[in-house]
XYZ file of C-alpha atoms in Angstrom:
559
model
C 113.630 93.024 84.571
C 110.747 92.013 82.087
C 106.814 92.547 83.428
C 103.976 91.176 81.252
C 100.743 92.678 82.281
C 97.274 92.092 81.059
C 94.725 95.670 81.679
C 90.826 96.180 82.151
C 89.170 99.363 82.704
C 86.348 99.493 84.515
C 84.178 102.534 86.144
C 83.877 102.616 90.025
C 82.268 104.439 92.175
C 82.464 106.933 89.331
C 86.280 106.881 88.595
C 88.077 105.409 86.011
C 90.656 102.072 88.020
C 92.871 99.800 86.179
C 93.698 96.628 87.132
C 96.133 94.315 86.329
C 97.004 90.247 86.314
C 100.486 90.205 86.344
C 103.607 87.337 85.080
C 106.821 88.071 86.117
C 110.523 87.533 85.764
C 111.205 90.031 88.280
C 108.321 92.051 90.346
C 109.066 95.653 90.967
C 107.006 95.992 94.090
C 106.068 100.196 94.442
C 108.523 101.880 96.882
C 107.951 101.797 100.626
C 108.778 105.570 101.507
C 104.750 106.653 100.711
C 103.155 104.062 102.928
C 99.591 103.774 102.795
C 97.882 103.910 106.226
C 96.206 100.594 106.418
C 94.410 101.450 110.669
C 90.736 100.693 108.755
C 91.918 97.230 107.795
C 91.836 96.935 112.089
C 89.068 98.975 113.445
C 85.703 97.333 114.850
C 82.620 96.960 112.021
C 79.219 96.441 112.697
C 77.898 93.313 111.340
C 75.623 92.492 108.617
C 73.234 89.434 109.443
C 71.242 89.917 106.261
C 72.680 88.663 102.807
C 73.256 92.007 101.322
C 73.593 91.390 96.870
C 76.802 92.725 95.364
C 77.443 94.342 92.091
C 79.250 92.004 89.817
C 81.759 93.065 87.238
C 83.353 90.584 84.222
C 82.108 86.939 85.508
C 81.543 84.681 88.652
C 81.254 81.072 86.216
C 78.026 79.434 86.941
C 79.076 76.890 87.508
C 80.633 77.841 91.230
C 77.831 77.090 93.629
C 78.843 77.129 97.187
C 79.632 79.646 99.713
C 83.230 80.913 100.512
C 83.140 81.387 104.458
C 85.730 83.342 106.300
C 87.199 84.055 109.409
C 88.688 87.128 111.815
C 88.646 89.750 114.393
C 85.499 91.936 114.237
C 85.454 94.291 117.006
C 88.622 95.205 118.731
C 86.925 97.068 121.638
C 83.982 97.078 124.684
C 82.970 100.443 126.738
C 86.443 102.178 127.760
C 88.458 99.341 127.816
C 90.405 97.811 123.896
C 92.585 95.269 122.906
C 96.008 95.129 122.373
C 97.043 93.113 119.630
C 95.378 91.349 116.362
C 95.063 88.487 117.179
C 92.639 89.129 120.088
C 89.569 91.158 117.955
C 85.860 89.203 119.117
C 85.223 86.557 115.861
C 83.347 88.215 113.143
C 82.028 85.230 110.520
C 81.590 86.253 106.709
C 79.447 84.382 104.146
C 79.703 84.859 100.700
C 76.966 82.796 98.754
C 78.082 82.429 94.601
C 75.080 80.684 93.095
C 74.311 81.232 89.244
C 76.848 84.018 88.842
C 75.722 86.272 91.357
C 77.348 86.771 95.287
C 76.121 88.080 98.514
C 77.216 89.076 101.520
C 76.664 88.734 105.471
C 78.604 88.569 108.470
C 77.645 88.141 112.282
C 79.518 88.111 115.271
C 80.370 84.991 117.054
C 78.482 84.622 120.341
C 80.781 83.242 122.312
C 80.729 83.172 125.855
C 83.495 85.511 125.587
C 81.710 88.228 123.464
C 78.554 87.806 125.023
C 80.060 88.781 128.866
C 82.280 91.577 127.359
C 78.736 92.898 125.543
C 76.578 92.655 128.690
C 79.342 94.063 131.054
C 80.445 97.019 128.674
C 84.554 96.064 129.340
C 86.795 93.310 128.612
C 86.028 90.775 130.847
C 88.234 87.332 129.237
C 91.705 87.456 128.365
C 92.450 87.416 124.510
C 96.273 86.296 122.610
C 97.522 89.489 123.878
C 95.245 91.382 126.266
C 94.803 90.580 130.029
C 91.376 91.253 131.648
C 91.473 93.149 134.483
C 89.255 91.453 137.660
C 85.886 92.491 138.125
C 86.121 95.454 140.370
C 82.194 94.003 141.146
C 83.811 91.077 142.942
C 85.151 91.127 146.511
C 88.587 91.636 147.419
C 88.588 87.955 147.858
C 87.447 87.078 144.626
C 89.554 89.352 142.901
C 92.725 87.879 144.185
C 91.557 84.203 143.878
C 90.924 85.395 140.552
C 94.944 86.057 139.675
C 95.752 81.897 140.258
C 92.735 81.070 137.796
C 93.838 79.613 134.238
C 91.068 80.406 132.310
C 90.702 79.558 128.199
C 88.320 81.506 126.393
C 86.502 80.927 123.323
C 86.425 83.269 120.906
C 87.423 81.255 118.158
C 88.330 83.671 115.602
C 90.934 82.120 113.455
C 90.155 79.194 111.133
C 86.644 77.650 110.226
C 87.632 73.807 110.532
C 85.571 69.873 110.330
C 85.197 67.474 112.363
C 82.713 64.469 111.648
C 81.236 66.357 109.143
C 80.115 69.399 110.929
C 81.814 72.733 111.373
C 82.664 74.703 113.502
C 85.106 77.831 114.537
C 88.701 76.997 116.264
C 91.312 79.275 117.732
C 94.526 77.431 119.321
C 92.850 77.065 122.689
C 90.749 74.027 123.858
C 87.707 75.716 123.324
C 85.927 75.484 119.389
C 82.601 76.696 118.834
C 80.073 74.247 116.798
C 78.065 76.522 113.965
C 75.731 76.515 111.262
C 76.999 77.519 107.446
C 74.001 78.410 106.470
C 72.856 81.309 108.561
C 76.622 81.441 110.581
C 74.036 81.107 114.220
C 76.837 79.985 117.101
C 75.914 76.661 118.067
C 77.391 74.459 121.246
C 81.114 75.323 123.205
C 82.437 71.975 122.566
C 86.051 71.371 124.727
C 88.536 69.460 123.541
C 89.875 68.403 127.039
C 86.569 66.758 127.684
C 87.644 64.133 125.319
C 91.277 63.643 125.493
C 94.046 64.873 127.815
C 94.735 68.153 125.808
C 94.636 72.124 126.699
C 93.822 73.025 123.091
C 94.058 72.608 119.556
C 95.416 74.319 116.107
C 93.003 76.107 113.840
C 94.606 74.560 110.861
C 93.886 70.120 111.003
C 94.138 67.694 108.235
C 92.361 65.320 106.171
C 92.533 62.110 104.895
C 89.902 61.548 101.352
C 87.730 59.396 104.237
C 87.063 62.245 106.685
C 89.236 61.318 109.585
C 91.142 64.111 110.239
C 94.259 64.519 112.128
C 95.152 67.512 114.345
C 97.931 68.114 117.244
C 97.298 70.226 120.807
C 99.602 70.245 123.840
C 99.026 68.960 127.703
C 100.727 70.586 130.967
C 99.717 68.429 133.862
C 102.190 66.014 136.373
C 103.589 63.549 133.687
C 105.531 66.808 132.035
C 104.700 69.015 128.738
C 103.645 67.235 125.858
C 103.165 67.700 122.410
C 99.987 65.636 120.803
C 99.108 63.903 117.792
C 95.048 63.770 117.571
C 92.986 61.622 115.824
C 89.106 62.472 115.269
C 87.304 59.134 113.231
C 84.941 60.771 110.582
C 82.154 58.876 111.424
C 79.315 60.646 113.744
C 78.850 58.861 117.116
C 74.938 56.995 118.027
C 75.510 59.048 121.165
C 75.702 62.620 119.108
C 79.183 63.854 121.597
C 80.587 65.737 118.782
C 84.722 64.740 119.080
C 83.317 60.641 120.465
C 86.432 58.501 119.549
C 89.464 60.984 119.691
C 92.410 59.922 120.407
C 96.313 60.733 121.588
C 98.128 58.089 118.782
C 101.527 60.093 120.117
C 102.994 62.145 122.093
C 106.310 63.555 121.691
C 107.939 65.256 124.899
C 110.017 68.493 124.603
C 113.629 69.376 125.036
C 112.673 71.601 128.141
C 109.073 70.538 129.550
C 108.951 74.330 130.868
C 109.477 76.070 127.620
C 108.115 74.466 125.398
C 107.600 75.058 121.028
C 105.110 77.239 120.027
C 103.468 76.012 116.942
C 99.983 77.524 114.277
C 100.452 74.170 112.239
C 102.043 70.626 110.741
C 102.335 68.528 107.692
C 100.898 65.395 107.109
C 101.723 62.522 104.121
C 100.214 59.413 103.763
C 101.246 57.703 106.375
C 103.252 59.906 108.846
C 102.319 63.342 111.046
C 105.523 65.568 110.981
C 105.499 68.447 114.092
C 108.342 71.094 113.489
C 109.629 72.086 117.316
C 111.029 75.757 116.622
C 112.851 78.332 118.381
C 110.082 80.445 119.088
C 109.345 79.258 122.755
C 106.401 79.661 125.632
C 107.654 80.051 129.424
C 105.389 77.788 131.173
C 106.514 79.929 134.568
C 105.051 82.942 132.793
C 101.682 81.050 132.162
C 100.775 80.175 135.413
C 102.253 84.127 137.133
C 100.577 85.819 134.136
C 97.479 87.010 136.784
C 99.443 88.064 139.225
C 102.663 89.626 136.770
C 99.988 91.365 135.012
C 100.583 90.060 131.467
C 98.719 88.626 128.964
C 99.757 85.513 126.812
C 101.488 86.525 124.671
C 104.658 88.177 126.776
C 104.952 84.473 127.321
C 106.726 83.785 124.219
C 110.448 84.137 123.047
C 112.394 83.814 120.495
C 115.167 81.508 120.751
C 117.803 81.393 118.090
C 120.329 79.839 119.931
C 118.442 76.421 118.879
C 117.850 74.421 116.063
C 114.505 73.726 114.628
C 113.639 70.050 114.636
C 111.728 67.891 112.818
C 109.392 65.256 114.626
C 107.819 62.572 112.899
C 105.544 59.722 113.783
C 103.346 57.104 112.345
C 99.832 58.075 111.786
C 99.047 54.907 111.717
C 101.242 53.545 114.815
C 101.023 56.217 116.550
C 105.563 54.807 116.317
C 108.034 57.603 116.441
C 110.626 57.205 114.501
C 113.754 56.714 115.680
C 115.570 59.723 113.816
C 115.015 63.430 114.809
C 115.835 66.118 111.854
C 117.353 69.220 112.746
C 118.128 72.736 110.428
C 119.088 76.502 111.491
C 116.332 78.395 113.394
C 113.208 79.254 111.889
C 110.361 80.545 112.688
C 107.032 78.701 110.668
C 103.093 79.588 110.950
C 102.181 77.677 107.986
C 102.497 74.232 106.074
C 102.411 74.220 102.089
C 101.890 69.951 101.666
C 104.013 67.335 102.628
C 104.593 63.444 100.542
C 106.440 60.483 99.997
C 108.946 59.534 97.593
C 111.374 57.558 97.546
C 111.806 56.804 101.359
C 111.958 60.047 101.678
C 109.503 62.866 103.187
C 109.359 65.874 101.272
C 108.056 68.658 103.679
C 107.123 72.411 102.150
C 106.181 74.829 104.474
C 106.702 79.461 104.685
C 109.946 80.084 106.999
C 110.734 83.092 109.015
C 114.550 83.541 109.853
C 113.442 85.700 112.718
C 110.901 84.795 115.091
C 109.862 88.073 116.511
C 106.854 88.355 114.069
C 103.765 88.701 116.207
C 105.344 91.227 118.856
C 104.795 93.185 115.049
C 101.003 93.167 114.971
C 100.132 94.734 118.211
C 97.365 97.429 117.479
C 99.366 100.596 118.010
C 101.299 99.428 115.092
C 98.792 98.534 112.504
C 97.219 101.726 112.941
C 100.333 103.744 112.625
C 100.762 105.989 109.688
C 103.444 107.620 107.969
C 107.348 107.284 108.757
C 106.248 105.054 111.988
C 104.503 102.648 109.935
C 106.953 102.785 106.919
C 109.888 101.646 109.656
C 107.509 98.815 111.153
C 107.867 97.658 107.895
C 111.123 97.191 107.501
C 111.905 95.453 110.626
C 108.979 92.370 110.410
C 110.244 89.295 109.009
C 109.330 88.449 105.926
C 107.852 84.225 105.395
C 109.124 82.821 102.261
C 108.421 79.200 101.185
C 111.785 76.357 101.674
C 111.442 72.483 100.874
C 112.753 70.144 103.134
C 113.688 66.634 102.391
C 114.109 63.803 105.592
C 114.939 60.808 104.417
C 113.042 57.658 106.239
C 116.369 55.236 105.751
C 118.964 56.708 107.425
C 121.247 55.391 109.334
C 122.590 57.500 112.367
C 125.043 54.278 113.767
C 127.584 54.744 111.279
C 130.173 57.508 112.729
C 131.525 58.933 109.208
C 130.116 62.122 107.704
C 127.358 61.383 104.338
C 125.621 63.757 102.767
C 122.034 61.852 100.954
C 120.633 63.691 97.804
C 118.117 61.209 96.712
C 116.062 63.146 95.058
C 117.061 64.288 91.679
C 114.217 67.405 91.238
C 115.652 68.860 94.600
C 118.551 70.794 95.852
C 117.368 69.939 99.560
C 119.964 67.622 101.164
C 120.368 66.053 104.446
C 123.720 65.389 106.401
C 124.606 63.521 108.744
C 127.860 64.917 111.293
C 130.224 64.079 113.675
C 127.950 64.405 116.522
C 124.876 62.010 115.237
C 122.623 64.770 114.585
C 120.354 64.737 110.817
C 120.976 67.852 109.859
C 118.860 69.186 106.798
C 119.067 71.959 104.190
C 116.366 73.758 102.575
C 115.732 74.116 98.787
C 114.428 77.461 97.945
C 110.496 77.115 96.111
C 111.235 80.652 95.027
C 113.320 83.348 92.380
C 114.582 86.303 93.645
C 110.421 87.891 92.840
C 109.850 87.203 95.996
C 112.755 88.335 97.809
C 110.634 91.836 98.861
C 107.273 90.115 99.816
C 108.316 86.685 100.601
C 104.824 84.491 100.499
C 102.170 83.669 103.403
C 98.295 82.420 104.203
C 99.777 79.500 101.523
C 96.919 77.405 99.472
C 97.491 74.696 97.209
C 94.674 72.123 95.328
C 94.400 70.232 99.047
C 91.876 67.898 98.041
C 93.711 66.163 94.912
C 96.959 67.161 95.702
C 97.203 66.767 99.895
C 100.064 64.460 101.429
C 101.111 63.994 97.210
C 103.899 65.579 94.622
C 102.727 68.785 93.541
C 103.584 71.822 91.474
C 101.585 74.903 92.281
C 101.291 77.063 95.851
C 98.628 80.282 96.107
C 99.579 82.833 98.830
C 99.820 86.290 99.439
C 102.161 88.801 98.785
C 103.211 90.746 102.409
C 105.112 93.395 101.115
C 103.828 95.185 103.904
C 101.855 93.836 107.458
C 99.221 92.423 105.530
C 98.764 90.596 101.874
C 98.722 93.198 99.303
C 98.962 90.882 96.575
C 97.806 87.119 95.366
C 99.959 84.675 94.109
C 100.585 81.779 92.370
C 104.032 79.892 92.685
C 105.487 77.056 89.967
C 107.951 75.493 92.661
C 108.832 73.636 89.455
C 110.328 76.493 87.754
C 110.242 78.638 90.695
C 108.850 81.263 88.670
C 105.262 83.687 89.950
C 102.819 85.086 88.929
C 100.606 87.838 91.067
C 97.702 89.982 90.762
C 97.976 93.261 92.218
C 95.844 96.229 92.707
C 96.920 99.481 94.676
C 95.075 100.463 97.932
C 93.451 96.870 98.077
C 94.369 93.750 100.274
C 93.694 90.450 99.767
C 92.342 88.380 101.900
C 93.408 84.494 101.400
C 93.138 82.581 98.194
C 90.778 79.430 98.566
C 91.061 77.308 95.412
C 88.552 75.934 94.300
C 88.370 73.177 91.170
C 86.304 72.922 88.054
C 83.642 70.110 88.140
C 85.785 66.900 87.121
C 89.091 68.720 86.216
C 92.288 66.937 84.836
C 94.747 69.003 85.670
C 96.168 70.698 89.022
C 95.843 74.295 88.229
C 91.782 73.377 86.626
C 90.273 75.500 88.370
C 89.497 79.370 90.538
C 90.395 81.221 93.338
C 88.584 83.323 95.647
C 89.381 85.703 97.535
C 88.082 88.408 99.552
C 89.760 91.768 98.456
C 89.780 94.601 101.510
C 90.361 98.765 101.549
C 91.084 100.824 103.777
C 89.651 103.965 101.831
C 86.178 104.497 102.560
C 85.882 105.746 99.521
C 86.140 102.530 98.330
C 84.606 99.046 98.024
C 85.556 95.579 99.631
C 85.221 92.635 97.043
C 85.386 88.872 96.146
C 87.554 88.516 93.918
C 87.141 85.939 91.408
C 90.807 84.507 89.413
C 91.127 81.966 87.128
C 94.044 79.835 88.704
C 95.248 78.359 85.715
C 96.548 81.811 83.857
C 95.819 83.900 87.208
C 94.144 86.530 85.745
C 90.854 88.121 86.992
C 87.296 86.730 85.652
C 84.831 88.871 88.370
C 84.435 90.965 91.454
C 81.013 90.929 93.146
C 81.610 94.440 95.065
C 79.978 94.994 98.884
C 79.396 98.075 100.004
C 80.414 97.324 103.817
C 83.843 97.659 105.293
C 85.601 94.529 106.498
C 88.181 94.111 108.615
C 91.404 91.930 107.625
C 91.118 88.804 108.909
C 92.317 84.852 108.694
C 91.589 81.612 107.310
C 88.165 80.201 105.824
C 86.987 77.760 103.303
C 85.008 76.983 100.453
C 81.621 74.775 101.077
C 80.239 72.980 98.329
C 76.122 73.738 98.485
C 74.015 70.316 98.416
C 72.729 69.922 95.070
């Protein structure tokens, strides 16, 4: 093992702090014997609606003019009612405004219908992913009975910021989004996907063409059966002012089992195709329909069924036509795609894969708020996600009877094999060396503006040795080597890449990450890293506690 480090000694809160940026052949992470309690990262905080100045150390380049917007849970109880799952917490929107080398921070709770109803009643009235709301005791007996048969969706949009027709929204995975003002973080109108197209929800991870056209995926349920739908939203604003007017379902994919479709959190997109991964993390429709009668939440309807293979479906973005070939591989679960592109008649698909789909259950709040041995045991059980590459040959002939193995690209070991049963079976390539074995990589990000749907080299993400990100990583997928930023007792969020103005190289830019700590004697801070060297440039300390969140975007300031 060889570890190369560059350290900077600074003063923080009266104590000496040594922080390092690491480049390594094999990383050695600390033993899990004395794990730190991370419960404060999953506790309710107060919002900070007025901009707060930060304390800057190091250097924040003055060319950075914009705001890092982040989203995630921020309130976990109302009155005596408590949420059960991390995904349930009320959406708290964060904003780090960067201008002329200085940074301010503010946050506001999303004023969703769910949040307002809960707040006014001082109890949980709206069901969330892992928490079933009990019937309102003020209702009549008949009203409480009737509510057992009503399927309602939350507008607690706590997952991501998304962009449609030039407008900003916060999103979750239901049929509702909330339009927001990125300047003041004010909550604006509620938008219902189902009023524009026949879907019951959409992911919080759309893709964008260079012209602003958006693509997403959402399920539909009804008399025609369950379908996975590919959605296209035009870039142009409509004359009527309707938010999603012009949205279309361009392709529908039928699940193998209508009553047990797959759960999905994201999808892949190339210049000409959308790639949907049908994984064996299943939703039980009957359980969803009867959840209130059974006293169970939505999360109870999910199950990991590794006896099924994972299937890749490919559809044309332009015609909506499904490719006649489906591609199969061993069971894995995925939440986040990295990138996809076309090369020599093939689709190259990179994504973060887990060999076990049981990770969602681990994020129950009672698990996250453990300490000592219980937390240590939980860490050992949670599956890690690893960056992997699959190659899907579009011109493969399924009519030939003989078996064949196709390795069409000389820079990857990923293969596709036609088996005797007619299925095309794919084997993946690991996009990492053994330095990632202990922690994996999640929350992947790339230089999206210039390299989405194109051949690329670098992926940035969080290392998850524990339940939340405890390091930042840059992985060179050609050499498989990783560069790492890590500081004990701190937990960085999803890294966001911001390119240097007029940059020519893929990794010419900076990385932004909100770095949190459960230690109340230390400060949260916005971290700025040079993306090429992966060394810290500066940080802006914020004197408020923040809970660990999900996703975000960088919004450049208008000239």
